[in-house]
CSV table of C-alpha atoms (C1' of nucleotides) in Angstrom, one decimal:
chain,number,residue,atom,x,y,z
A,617,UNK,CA,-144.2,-139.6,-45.4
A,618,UNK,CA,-141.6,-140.2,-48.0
A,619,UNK,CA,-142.0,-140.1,-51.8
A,620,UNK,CA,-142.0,-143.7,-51.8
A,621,UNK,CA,-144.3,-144.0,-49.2
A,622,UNK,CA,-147.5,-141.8,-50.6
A,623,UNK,CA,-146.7,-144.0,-54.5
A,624,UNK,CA,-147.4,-147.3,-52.5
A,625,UNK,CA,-150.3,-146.3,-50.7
A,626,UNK,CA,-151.5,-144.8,-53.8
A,627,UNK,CA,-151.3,-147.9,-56.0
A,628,UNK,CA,-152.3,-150.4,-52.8
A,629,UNK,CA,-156.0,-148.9,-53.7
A,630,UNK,CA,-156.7,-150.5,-56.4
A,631,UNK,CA,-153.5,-153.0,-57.5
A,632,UNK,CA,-152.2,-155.5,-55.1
A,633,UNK,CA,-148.0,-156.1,-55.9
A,634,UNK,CA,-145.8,-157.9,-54.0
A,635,UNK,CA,-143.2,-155.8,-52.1
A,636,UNK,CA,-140.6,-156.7,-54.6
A,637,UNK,CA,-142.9,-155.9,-57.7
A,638,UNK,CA,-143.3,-152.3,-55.9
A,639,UNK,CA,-139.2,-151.7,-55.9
A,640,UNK,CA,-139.0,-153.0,-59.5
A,641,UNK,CA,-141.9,-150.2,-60.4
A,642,UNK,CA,-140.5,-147.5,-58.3
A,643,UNK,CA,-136.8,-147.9,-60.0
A,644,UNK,CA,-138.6,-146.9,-63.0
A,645,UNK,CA,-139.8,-143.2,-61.3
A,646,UNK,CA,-137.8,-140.1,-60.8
A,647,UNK,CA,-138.1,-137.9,-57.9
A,648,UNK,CA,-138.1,-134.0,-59.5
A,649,UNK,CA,-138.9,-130.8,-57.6
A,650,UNK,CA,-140.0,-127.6,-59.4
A,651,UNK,CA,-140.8,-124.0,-58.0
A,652,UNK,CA,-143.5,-121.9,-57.8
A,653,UNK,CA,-143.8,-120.9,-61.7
A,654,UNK,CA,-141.9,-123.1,-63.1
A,655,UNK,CA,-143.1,-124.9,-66.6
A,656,UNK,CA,-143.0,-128.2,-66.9
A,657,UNK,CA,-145.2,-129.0,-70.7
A,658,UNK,CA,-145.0,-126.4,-72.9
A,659,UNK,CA,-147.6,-126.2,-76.1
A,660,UNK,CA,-145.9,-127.8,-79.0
A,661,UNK,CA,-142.8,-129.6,-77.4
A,662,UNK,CA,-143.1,-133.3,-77.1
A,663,UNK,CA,-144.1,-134.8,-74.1
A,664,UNK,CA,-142.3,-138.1,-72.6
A,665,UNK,CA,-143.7,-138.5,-69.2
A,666,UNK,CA,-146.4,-138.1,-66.6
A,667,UNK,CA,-146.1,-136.8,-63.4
A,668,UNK,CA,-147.5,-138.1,-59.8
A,669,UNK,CA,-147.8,-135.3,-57.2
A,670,UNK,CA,-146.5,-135.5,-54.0
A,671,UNK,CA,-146.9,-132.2,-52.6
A,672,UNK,CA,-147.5,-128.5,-54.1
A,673,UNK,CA,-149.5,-128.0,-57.0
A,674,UNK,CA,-150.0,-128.0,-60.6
A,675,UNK,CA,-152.0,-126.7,-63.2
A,676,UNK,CA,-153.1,-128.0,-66.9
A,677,UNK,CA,-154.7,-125.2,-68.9
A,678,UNK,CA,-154.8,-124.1,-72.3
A,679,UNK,CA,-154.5,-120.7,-73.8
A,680,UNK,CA,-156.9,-119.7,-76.9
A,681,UNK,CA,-157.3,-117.7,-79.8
A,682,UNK,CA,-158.3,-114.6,-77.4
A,683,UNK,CA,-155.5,-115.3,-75.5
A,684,UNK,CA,-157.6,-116.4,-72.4
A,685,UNK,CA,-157.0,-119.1,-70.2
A,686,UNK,CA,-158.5,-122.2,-69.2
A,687,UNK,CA,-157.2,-124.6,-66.7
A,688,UNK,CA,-158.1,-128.2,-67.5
A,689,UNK,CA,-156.9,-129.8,-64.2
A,690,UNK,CA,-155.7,-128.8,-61.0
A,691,UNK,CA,-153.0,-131.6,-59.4
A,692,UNK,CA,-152.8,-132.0,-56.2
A,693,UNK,CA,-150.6,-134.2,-53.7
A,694,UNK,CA,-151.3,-138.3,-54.9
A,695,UNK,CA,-152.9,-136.7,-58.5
A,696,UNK,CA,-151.5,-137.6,-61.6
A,697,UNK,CA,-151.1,-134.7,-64.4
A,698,UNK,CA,-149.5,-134.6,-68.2
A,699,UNK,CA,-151.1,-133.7,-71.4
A,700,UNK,CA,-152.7,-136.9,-72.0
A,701,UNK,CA,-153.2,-136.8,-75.5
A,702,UNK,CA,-149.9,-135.7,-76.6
A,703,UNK,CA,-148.5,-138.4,-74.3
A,704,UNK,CA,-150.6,-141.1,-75.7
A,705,UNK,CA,-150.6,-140.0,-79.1
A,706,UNK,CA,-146.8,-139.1,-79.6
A,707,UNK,CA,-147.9,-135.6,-80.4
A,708,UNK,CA,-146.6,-132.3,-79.8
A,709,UNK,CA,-148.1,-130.8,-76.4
A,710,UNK,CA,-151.2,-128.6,-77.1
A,711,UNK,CA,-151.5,-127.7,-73.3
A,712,UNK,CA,-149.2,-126.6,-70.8
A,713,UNK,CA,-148.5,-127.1,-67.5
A,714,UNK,CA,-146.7,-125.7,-64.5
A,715,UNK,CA,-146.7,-124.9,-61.0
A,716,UNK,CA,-149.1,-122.5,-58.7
A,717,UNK,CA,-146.7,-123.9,-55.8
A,718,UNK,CA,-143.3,-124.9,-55.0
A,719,UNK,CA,-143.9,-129.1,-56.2
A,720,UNK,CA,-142.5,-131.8,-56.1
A,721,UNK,CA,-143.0,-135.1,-58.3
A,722,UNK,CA,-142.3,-138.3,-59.3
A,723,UNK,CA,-141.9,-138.6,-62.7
A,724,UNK,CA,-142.2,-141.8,-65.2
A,725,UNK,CA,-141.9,-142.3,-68.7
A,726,UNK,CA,-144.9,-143.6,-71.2
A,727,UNK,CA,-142.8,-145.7,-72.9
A,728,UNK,CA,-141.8,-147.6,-68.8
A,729,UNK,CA,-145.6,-147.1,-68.1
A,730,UNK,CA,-146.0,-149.4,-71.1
A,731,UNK,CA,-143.8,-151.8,-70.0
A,732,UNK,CA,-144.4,-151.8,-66.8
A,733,UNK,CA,-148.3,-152.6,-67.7
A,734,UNK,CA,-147.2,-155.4,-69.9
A,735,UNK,CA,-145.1,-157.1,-67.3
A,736,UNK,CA,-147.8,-156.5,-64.4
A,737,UNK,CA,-151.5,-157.1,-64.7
A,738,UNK,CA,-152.1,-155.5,-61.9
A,739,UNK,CA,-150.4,-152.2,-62.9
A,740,UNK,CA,-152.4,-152.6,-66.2
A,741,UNK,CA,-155.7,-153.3,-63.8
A,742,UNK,CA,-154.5,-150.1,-61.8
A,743,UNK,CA,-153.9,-148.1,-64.4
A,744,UNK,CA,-156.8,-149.0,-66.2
A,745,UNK,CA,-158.9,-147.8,-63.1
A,746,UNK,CA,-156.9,-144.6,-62.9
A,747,UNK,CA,-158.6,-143.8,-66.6
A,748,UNK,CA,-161.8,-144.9,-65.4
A,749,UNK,CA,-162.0,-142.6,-62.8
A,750,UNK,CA,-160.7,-139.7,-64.4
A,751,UNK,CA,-163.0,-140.5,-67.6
A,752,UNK,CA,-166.5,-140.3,-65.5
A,753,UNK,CA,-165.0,-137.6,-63.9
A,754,UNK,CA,-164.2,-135.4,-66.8
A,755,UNK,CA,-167.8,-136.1,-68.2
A,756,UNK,CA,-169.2,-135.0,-64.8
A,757,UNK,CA,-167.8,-131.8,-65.7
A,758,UNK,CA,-168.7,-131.7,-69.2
A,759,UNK,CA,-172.5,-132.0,-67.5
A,760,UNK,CA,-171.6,-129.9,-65.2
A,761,UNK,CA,-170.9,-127.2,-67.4
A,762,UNK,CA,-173.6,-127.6,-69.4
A,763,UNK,CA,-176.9,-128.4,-66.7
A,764,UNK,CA,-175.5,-126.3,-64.1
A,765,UNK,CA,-175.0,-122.3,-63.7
A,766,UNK,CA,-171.8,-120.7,-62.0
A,767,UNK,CA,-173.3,-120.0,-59.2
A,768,UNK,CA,-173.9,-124.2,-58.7
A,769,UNK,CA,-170.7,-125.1,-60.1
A,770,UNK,CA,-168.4,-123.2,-57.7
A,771,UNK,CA,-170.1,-124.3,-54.6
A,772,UNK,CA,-169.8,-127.7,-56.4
A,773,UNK,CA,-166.2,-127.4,-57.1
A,774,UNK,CA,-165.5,-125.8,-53.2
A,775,UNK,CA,-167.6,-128.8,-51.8
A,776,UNK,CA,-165.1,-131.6,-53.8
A,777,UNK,CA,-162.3,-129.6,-53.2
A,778,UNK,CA,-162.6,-126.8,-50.0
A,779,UNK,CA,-158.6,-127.2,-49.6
A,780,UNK,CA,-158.6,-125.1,-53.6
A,781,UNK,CA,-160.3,-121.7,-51.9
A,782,UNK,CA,-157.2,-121.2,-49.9
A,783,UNK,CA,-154.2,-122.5,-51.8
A,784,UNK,CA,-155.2,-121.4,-55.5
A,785,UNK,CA,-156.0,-117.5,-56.5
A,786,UNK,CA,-159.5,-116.7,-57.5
A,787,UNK,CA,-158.4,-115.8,-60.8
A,788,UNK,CA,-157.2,-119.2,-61.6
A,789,UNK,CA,-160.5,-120.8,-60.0
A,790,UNK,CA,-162.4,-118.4,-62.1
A,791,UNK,CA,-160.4,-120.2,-65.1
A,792,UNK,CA,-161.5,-123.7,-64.6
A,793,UNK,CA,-164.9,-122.7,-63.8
A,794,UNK,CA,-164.6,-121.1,-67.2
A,795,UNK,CA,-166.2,-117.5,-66.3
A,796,UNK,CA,-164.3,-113.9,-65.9
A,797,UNK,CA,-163.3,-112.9,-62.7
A,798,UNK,CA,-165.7,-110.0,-62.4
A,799,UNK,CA,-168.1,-112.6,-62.5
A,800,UNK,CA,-166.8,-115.1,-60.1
A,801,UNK,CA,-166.0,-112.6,-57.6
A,802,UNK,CA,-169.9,-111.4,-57.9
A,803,UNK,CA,-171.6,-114.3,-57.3
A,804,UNK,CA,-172.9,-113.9,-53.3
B,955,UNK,CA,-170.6,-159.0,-91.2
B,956,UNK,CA,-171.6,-160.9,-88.3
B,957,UNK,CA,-172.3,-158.9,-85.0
B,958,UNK,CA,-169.5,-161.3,-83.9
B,959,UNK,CA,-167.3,-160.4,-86.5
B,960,UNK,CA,-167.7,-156.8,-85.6
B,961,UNK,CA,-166.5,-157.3,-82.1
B,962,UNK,CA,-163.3,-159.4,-83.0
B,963,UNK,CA,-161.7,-157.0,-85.3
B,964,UNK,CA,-162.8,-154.0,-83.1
B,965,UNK,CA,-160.8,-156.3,-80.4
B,966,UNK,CA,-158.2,-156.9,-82.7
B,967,UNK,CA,-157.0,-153.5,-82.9
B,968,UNK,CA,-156.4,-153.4,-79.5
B,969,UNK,CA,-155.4,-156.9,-78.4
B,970,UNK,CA,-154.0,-159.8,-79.4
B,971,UNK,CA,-156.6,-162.7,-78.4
B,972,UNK,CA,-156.3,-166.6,-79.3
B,973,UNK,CA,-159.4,-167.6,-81.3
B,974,UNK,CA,-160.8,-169.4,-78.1
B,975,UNK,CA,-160.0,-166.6,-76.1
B,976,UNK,CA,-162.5,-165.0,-78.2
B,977,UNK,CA,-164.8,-167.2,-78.5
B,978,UNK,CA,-165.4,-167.9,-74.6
B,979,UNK,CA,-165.1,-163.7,-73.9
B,980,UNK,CA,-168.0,-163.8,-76.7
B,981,UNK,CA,-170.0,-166.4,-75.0
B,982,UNK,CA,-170.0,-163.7,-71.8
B,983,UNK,CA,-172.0,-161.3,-74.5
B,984,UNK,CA,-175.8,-160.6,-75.6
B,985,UNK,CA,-176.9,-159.6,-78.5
B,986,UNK,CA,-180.4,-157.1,-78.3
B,987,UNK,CA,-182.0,-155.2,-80.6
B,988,UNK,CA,-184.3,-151.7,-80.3
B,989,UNK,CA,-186.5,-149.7,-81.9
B,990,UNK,CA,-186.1,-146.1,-82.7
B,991,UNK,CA,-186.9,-143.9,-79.4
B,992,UNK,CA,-186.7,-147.0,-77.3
B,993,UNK,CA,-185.2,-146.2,-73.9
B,994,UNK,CA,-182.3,-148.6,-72.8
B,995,UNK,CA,-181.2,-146.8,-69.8
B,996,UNK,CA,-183.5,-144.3,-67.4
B,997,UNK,CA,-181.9,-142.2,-64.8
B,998,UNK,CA,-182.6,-143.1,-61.6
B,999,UNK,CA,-182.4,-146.7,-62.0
B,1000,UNK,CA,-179.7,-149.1,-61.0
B,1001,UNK,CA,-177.3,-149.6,-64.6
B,1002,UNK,CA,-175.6,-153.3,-64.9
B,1003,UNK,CA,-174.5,-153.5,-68.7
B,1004,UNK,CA,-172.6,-152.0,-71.3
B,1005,UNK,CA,-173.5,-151.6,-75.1
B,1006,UNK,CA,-171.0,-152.3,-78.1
B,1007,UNK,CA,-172.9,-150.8,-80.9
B,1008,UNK,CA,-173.4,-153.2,-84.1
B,1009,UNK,CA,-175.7,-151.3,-86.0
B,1010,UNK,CA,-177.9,-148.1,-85.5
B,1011,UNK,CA,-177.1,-145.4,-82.9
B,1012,UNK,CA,-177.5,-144.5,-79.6
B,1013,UNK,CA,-177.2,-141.3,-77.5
B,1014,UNK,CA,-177.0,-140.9,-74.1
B,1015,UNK,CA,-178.1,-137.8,-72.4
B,1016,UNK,CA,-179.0,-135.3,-69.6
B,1017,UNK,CA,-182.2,-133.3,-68.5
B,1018,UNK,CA,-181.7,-130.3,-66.8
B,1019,UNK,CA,-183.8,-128.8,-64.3
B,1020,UNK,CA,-184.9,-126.3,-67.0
B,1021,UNK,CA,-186.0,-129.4,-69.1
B,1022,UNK,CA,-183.0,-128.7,-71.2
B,1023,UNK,CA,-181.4,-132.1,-72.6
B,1024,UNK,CA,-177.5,-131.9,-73.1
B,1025,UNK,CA,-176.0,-134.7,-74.8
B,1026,UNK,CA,-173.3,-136.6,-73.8
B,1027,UNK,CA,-172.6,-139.0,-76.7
B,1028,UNK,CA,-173.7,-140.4,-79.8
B,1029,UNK,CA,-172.7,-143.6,-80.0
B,1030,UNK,CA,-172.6,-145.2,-83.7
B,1031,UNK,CA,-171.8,-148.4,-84.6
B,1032,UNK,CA,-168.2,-149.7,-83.1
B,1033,UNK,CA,-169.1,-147.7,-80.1
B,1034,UNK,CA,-169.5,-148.6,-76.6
B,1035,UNK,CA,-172.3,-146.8,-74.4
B,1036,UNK,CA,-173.5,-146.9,-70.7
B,1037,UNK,CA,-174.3,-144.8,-68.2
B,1038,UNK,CA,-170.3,-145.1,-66.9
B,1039,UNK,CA,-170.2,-143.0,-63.5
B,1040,UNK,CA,-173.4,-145.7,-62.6
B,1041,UNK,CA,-171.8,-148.5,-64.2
B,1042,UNK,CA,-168.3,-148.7,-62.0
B,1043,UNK,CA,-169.3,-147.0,-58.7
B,1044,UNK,CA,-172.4,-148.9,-58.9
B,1045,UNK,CA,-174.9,-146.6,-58.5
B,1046,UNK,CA,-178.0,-144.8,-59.9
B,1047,UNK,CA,-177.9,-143.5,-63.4
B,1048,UNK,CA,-177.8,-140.1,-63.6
B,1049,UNK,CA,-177.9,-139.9,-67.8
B,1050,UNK,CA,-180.3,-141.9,-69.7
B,1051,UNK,CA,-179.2,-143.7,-73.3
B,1052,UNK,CA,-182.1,-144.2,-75.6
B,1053,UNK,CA,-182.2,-145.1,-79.9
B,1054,UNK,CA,-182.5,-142.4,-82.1
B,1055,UNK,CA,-182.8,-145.2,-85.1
B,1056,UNK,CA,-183.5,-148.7,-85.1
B,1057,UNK,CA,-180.5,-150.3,-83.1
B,1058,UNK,CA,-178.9,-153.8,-82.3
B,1059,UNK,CA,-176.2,-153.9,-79.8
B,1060,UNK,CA,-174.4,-156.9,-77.7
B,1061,UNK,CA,-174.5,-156.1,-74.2
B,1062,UNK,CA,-171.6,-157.5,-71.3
B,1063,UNK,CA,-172.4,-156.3,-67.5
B,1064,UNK,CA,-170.6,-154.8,-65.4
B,1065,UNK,CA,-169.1,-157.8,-63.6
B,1066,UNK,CA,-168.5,-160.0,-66.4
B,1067,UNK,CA,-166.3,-157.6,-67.7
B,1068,UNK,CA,-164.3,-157.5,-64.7
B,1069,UNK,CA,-163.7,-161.2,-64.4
B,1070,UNK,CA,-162.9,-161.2,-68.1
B,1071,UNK,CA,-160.2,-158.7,-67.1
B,1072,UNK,CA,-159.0,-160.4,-64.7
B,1073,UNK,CA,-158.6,-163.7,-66.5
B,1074,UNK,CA,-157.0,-162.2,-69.7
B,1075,UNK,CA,-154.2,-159.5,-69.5
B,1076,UNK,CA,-154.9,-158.9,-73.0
B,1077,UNK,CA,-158.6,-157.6,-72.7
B,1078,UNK,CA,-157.8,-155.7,-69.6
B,1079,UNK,CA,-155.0,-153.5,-72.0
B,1080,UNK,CA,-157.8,-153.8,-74.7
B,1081,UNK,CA,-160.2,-151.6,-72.3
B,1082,UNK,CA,-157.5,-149.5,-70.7
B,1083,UNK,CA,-156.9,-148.1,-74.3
B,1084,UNK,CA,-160.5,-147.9,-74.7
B,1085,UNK,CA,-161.0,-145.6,-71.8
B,1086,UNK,CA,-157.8,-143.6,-72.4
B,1087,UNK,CA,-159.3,-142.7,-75.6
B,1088,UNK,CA,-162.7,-141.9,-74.3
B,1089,UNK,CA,-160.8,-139.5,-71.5
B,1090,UNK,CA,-158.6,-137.3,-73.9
B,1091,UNK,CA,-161.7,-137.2,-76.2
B,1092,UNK,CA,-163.9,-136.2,-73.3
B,1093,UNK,CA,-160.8,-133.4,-72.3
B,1094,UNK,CA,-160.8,-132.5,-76.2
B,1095,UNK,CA,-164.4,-132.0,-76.2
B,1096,UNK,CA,-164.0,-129.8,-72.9
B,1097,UNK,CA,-161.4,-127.5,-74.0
B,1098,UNK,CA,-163.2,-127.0,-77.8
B,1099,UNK,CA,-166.2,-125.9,-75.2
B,1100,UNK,CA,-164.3,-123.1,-73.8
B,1101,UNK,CA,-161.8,-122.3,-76.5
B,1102,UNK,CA,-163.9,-122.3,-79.8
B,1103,UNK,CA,-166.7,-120.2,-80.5
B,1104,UNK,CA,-169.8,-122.6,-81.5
B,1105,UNK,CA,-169.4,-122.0,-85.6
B,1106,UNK,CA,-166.0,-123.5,-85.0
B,1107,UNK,CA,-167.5,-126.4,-82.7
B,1108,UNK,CA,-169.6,-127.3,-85.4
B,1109,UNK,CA,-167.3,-127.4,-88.3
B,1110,UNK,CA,-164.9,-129.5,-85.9
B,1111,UNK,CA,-168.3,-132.2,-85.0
B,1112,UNK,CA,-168.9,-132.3,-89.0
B,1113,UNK,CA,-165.7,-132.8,-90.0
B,1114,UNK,CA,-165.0,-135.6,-87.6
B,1115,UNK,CA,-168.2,-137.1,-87.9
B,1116,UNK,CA,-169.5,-136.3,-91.3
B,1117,UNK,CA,-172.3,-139.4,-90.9
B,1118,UNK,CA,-173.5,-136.9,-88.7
B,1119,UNK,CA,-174.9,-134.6,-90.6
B,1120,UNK,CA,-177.5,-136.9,-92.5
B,1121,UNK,CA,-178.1,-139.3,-89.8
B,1122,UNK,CA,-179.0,-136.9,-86.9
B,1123,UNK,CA,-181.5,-134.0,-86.9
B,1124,UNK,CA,-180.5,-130.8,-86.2
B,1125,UNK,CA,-181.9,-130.0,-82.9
B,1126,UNK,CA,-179.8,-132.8,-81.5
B,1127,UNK,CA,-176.4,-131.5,-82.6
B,1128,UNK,CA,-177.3,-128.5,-81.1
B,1129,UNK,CA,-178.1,-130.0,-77.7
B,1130,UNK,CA,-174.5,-132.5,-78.3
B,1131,UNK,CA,-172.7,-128.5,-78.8
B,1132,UNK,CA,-174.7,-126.8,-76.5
B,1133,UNK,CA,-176.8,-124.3,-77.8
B,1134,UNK,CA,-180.4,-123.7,-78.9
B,1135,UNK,CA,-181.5,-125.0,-81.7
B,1136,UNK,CA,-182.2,-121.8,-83.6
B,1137,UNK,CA,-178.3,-120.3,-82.7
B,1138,UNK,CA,-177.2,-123.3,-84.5
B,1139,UNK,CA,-179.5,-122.5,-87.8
B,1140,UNK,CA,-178.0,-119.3,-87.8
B,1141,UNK,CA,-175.0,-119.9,-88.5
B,1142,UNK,CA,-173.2,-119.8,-91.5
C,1227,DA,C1',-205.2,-138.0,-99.2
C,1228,DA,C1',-205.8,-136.0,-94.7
C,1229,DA,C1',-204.1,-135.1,-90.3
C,1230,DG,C1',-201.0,-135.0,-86.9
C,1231,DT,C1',-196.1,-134.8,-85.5
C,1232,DT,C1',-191.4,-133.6,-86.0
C,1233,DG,C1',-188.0,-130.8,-87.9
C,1234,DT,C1',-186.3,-126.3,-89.6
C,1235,DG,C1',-185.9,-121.2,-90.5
C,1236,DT,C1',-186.2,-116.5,-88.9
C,1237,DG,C1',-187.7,-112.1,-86.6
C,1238,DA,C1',-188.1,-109.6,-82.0
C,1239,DT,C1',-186.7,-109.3,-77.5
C,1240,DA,C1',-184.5,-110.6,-73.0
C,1241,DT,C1',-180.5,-111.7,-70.3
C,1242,DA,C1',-176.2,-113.8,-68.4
C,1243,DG,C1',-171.9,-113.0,-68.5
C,1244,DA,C1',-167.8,-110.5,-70.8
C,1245,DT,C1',-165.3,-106.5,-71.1
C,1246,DC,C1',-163.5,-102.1,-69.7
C,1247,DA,C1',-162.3,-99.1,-66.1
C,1248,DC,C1',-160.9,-97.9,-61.7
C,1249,DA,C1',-160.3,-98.4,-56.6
C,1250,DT,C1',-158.6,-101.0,-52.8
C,1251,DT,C1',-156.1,-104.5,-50.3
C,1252,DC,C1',-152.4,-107.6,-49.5
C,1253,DG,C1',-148.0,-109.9,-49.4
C,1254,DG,C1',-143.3,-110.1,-50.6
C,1255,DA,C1',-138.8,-107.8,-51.9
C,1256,DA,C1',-135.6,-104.0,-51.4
D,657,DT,C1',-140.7,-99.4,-43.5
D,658,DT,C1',-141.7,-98.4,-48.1
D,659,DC,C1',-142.7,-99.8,-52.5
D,660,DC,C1',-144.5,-102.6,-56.3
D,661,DG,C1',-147.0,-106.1,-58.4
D,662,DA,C1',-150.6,-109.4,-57.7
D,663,DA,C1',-155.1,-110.2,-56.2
D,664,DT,C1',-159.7,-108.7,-55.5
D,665,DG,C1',-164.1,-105.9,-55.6
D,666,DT,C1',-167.5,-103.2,-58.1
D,667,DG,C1',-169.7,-99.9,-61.4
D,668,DA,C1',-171.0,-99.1,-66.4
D,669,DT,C1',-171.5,-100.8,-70.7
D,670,DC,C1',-171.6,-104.4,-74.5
D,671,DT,C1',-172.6,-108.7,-76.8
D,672,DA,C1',-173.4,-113.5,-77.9
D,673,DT,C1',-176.8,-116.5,-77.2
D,674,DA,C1',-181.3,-117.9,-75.1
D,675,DT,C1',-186.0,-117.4,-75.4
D,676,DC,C1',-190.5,-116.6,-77.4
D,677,DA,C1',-193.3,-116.6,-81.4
D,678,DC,C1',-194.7,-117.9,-85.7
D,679,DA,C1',-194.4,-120.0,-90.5
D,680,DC,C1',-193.8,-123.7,-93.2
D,681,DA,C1',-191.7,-128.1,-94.9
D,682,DA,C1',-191.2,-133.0,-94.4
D,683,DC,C1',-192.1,-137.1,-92.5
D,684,DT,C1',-195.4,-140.8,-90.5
D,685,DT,C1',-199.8,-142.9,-89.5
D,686,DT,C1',-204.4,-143.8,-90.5
DNA sequence: AAAGTTGTGTGATATAGATCACATTCGGAA
DNA sequence: TTCCGAATGTGATCTATATCACACAACTTT
């Protein structure tokens, strides 16, 4: 399926656009490809657009104080991934992100994204949804984290997403689950 | 100020909204008032509302099978609070929301805000921002968890909610940060 | 004012998970 | 085919925080 293709039946889940509406919005994307490794947000630049995945993978993490990793979001093929609050804010990135695999993306500005939800309700109702989703889902993880014990949370995370155990080193899983790898790689 | 007034400038900031386009989205709202410790959401029962805070404040919350509650919010006044992962997938609540001080709220369900969104562009954009801020605050809160150490979490809740501090007893903050109560009174 | 209830501080101990250290396996590049 | 770095497993410590236990202060309620 082409780029085009996976956007459309992406957005048909929860916007309804005419065919025409669908071209206008799909002028305003750019098709990008990245390889394995390659950054595409770096901690402190600005940070102009999101990014809609249409096959490989990315990864949002952060870096602390201790110099240890934590990976806020995995993005797989129809996921969307920036740093969300520099985006929406106009601040300088304080995550990164980049690829585990060779990716490739489509690519839209904020500043179109705005437009675009101005001139379409139902790309505002779309995106709007989009949020939705990813809020309750980001608090499910905040609970998560704090109801649940490793053990729990990486059978949770393999149930959601068993396609992660073979496409994304332990190390990495180890980093979103927010424990060492000593420890992951004891648990049973 | 009014309960009503609260709501229209909170709107305001937001979305631009004709004075009868306030006033019939208002009609679609009721107000309700609590007592301190009064329960307004239970898990495990069916959620159709949402709560924009007027005056008092709220806290929604988890119980663990260890009996240990986690906190997911406080909400103060200007907030919005509901068991949201129940609210849009319509299903049982898995939080409960209860008064930690004498409360009044106005409350829309779950449908009525859809239909509103539907009708005006305006209020849909008003609650897309709404949520976009509640998910990079959610993902702010999340990477503080597994970047800072708790002192630091602390200092960070204070100095963004300094009302905090006088408002809320201290074995609550320390189950909104997640640790015990007496690791929090050792801190500083 | 007495009595219960809720909130807070602090010592002693227990424990989950981090950290350090090293061995082993695996997959891609020369 | 060999070599090197990345990924993984596992033992031996270390440490931050939980847990238990108690004292006392600060409120409500009668």
């Amino acid at each position: 399926m082409e780029s085009k293709e996976v956007l459309k039946a992406h957005l048909a889940k929860l916007a309804v656009l005419t065919d025409e509406q669908f071209e206008y919005l799909f002028s305003h994307f750019t098709k990008q490809t990245f390889k394995k490794g390659q950054v595409i947000i770096t901690e402190g630049d600005m940070v102009n657009c999101e990014y809609f995945v249409i096959r490989g993978c990315l990864k949002s993490f952060s870096i602390n104080d201790d110099l240890k990793m934590f990976i806020l979001q995995f993005a797989m093929p129809t996921w969307w991934a920036s740093d969300y609050n520099a985006l929406y804010n106009q601040t300088k990135a304080t995550i990164n992100v980049d690829c585990i695999s060779d990716t490739e993306v489509l690519c839209i500005t904020n500043a179109d994204r705005e437009k675009l939800c101005n001139e379409l309700h139902q790309l505002e109702h779309f995106f709007r949804w989009r949020t939705n989703r990813g809020y309750v889902a980001t608090q499910k993880r905040l609970l998560s984290f704090m109801n649940n014990n490793i053990k729990h949370r990486y059978e949770e995370l393999l149930k959601s997403y068993p396609e992660l155990y073979n496409t994304v080193p332990k190390n990495l899983i180890a980093a979103y689950l927010g424990v060492s790898r000593e420890t992951l790689s004891r648990l049973s």
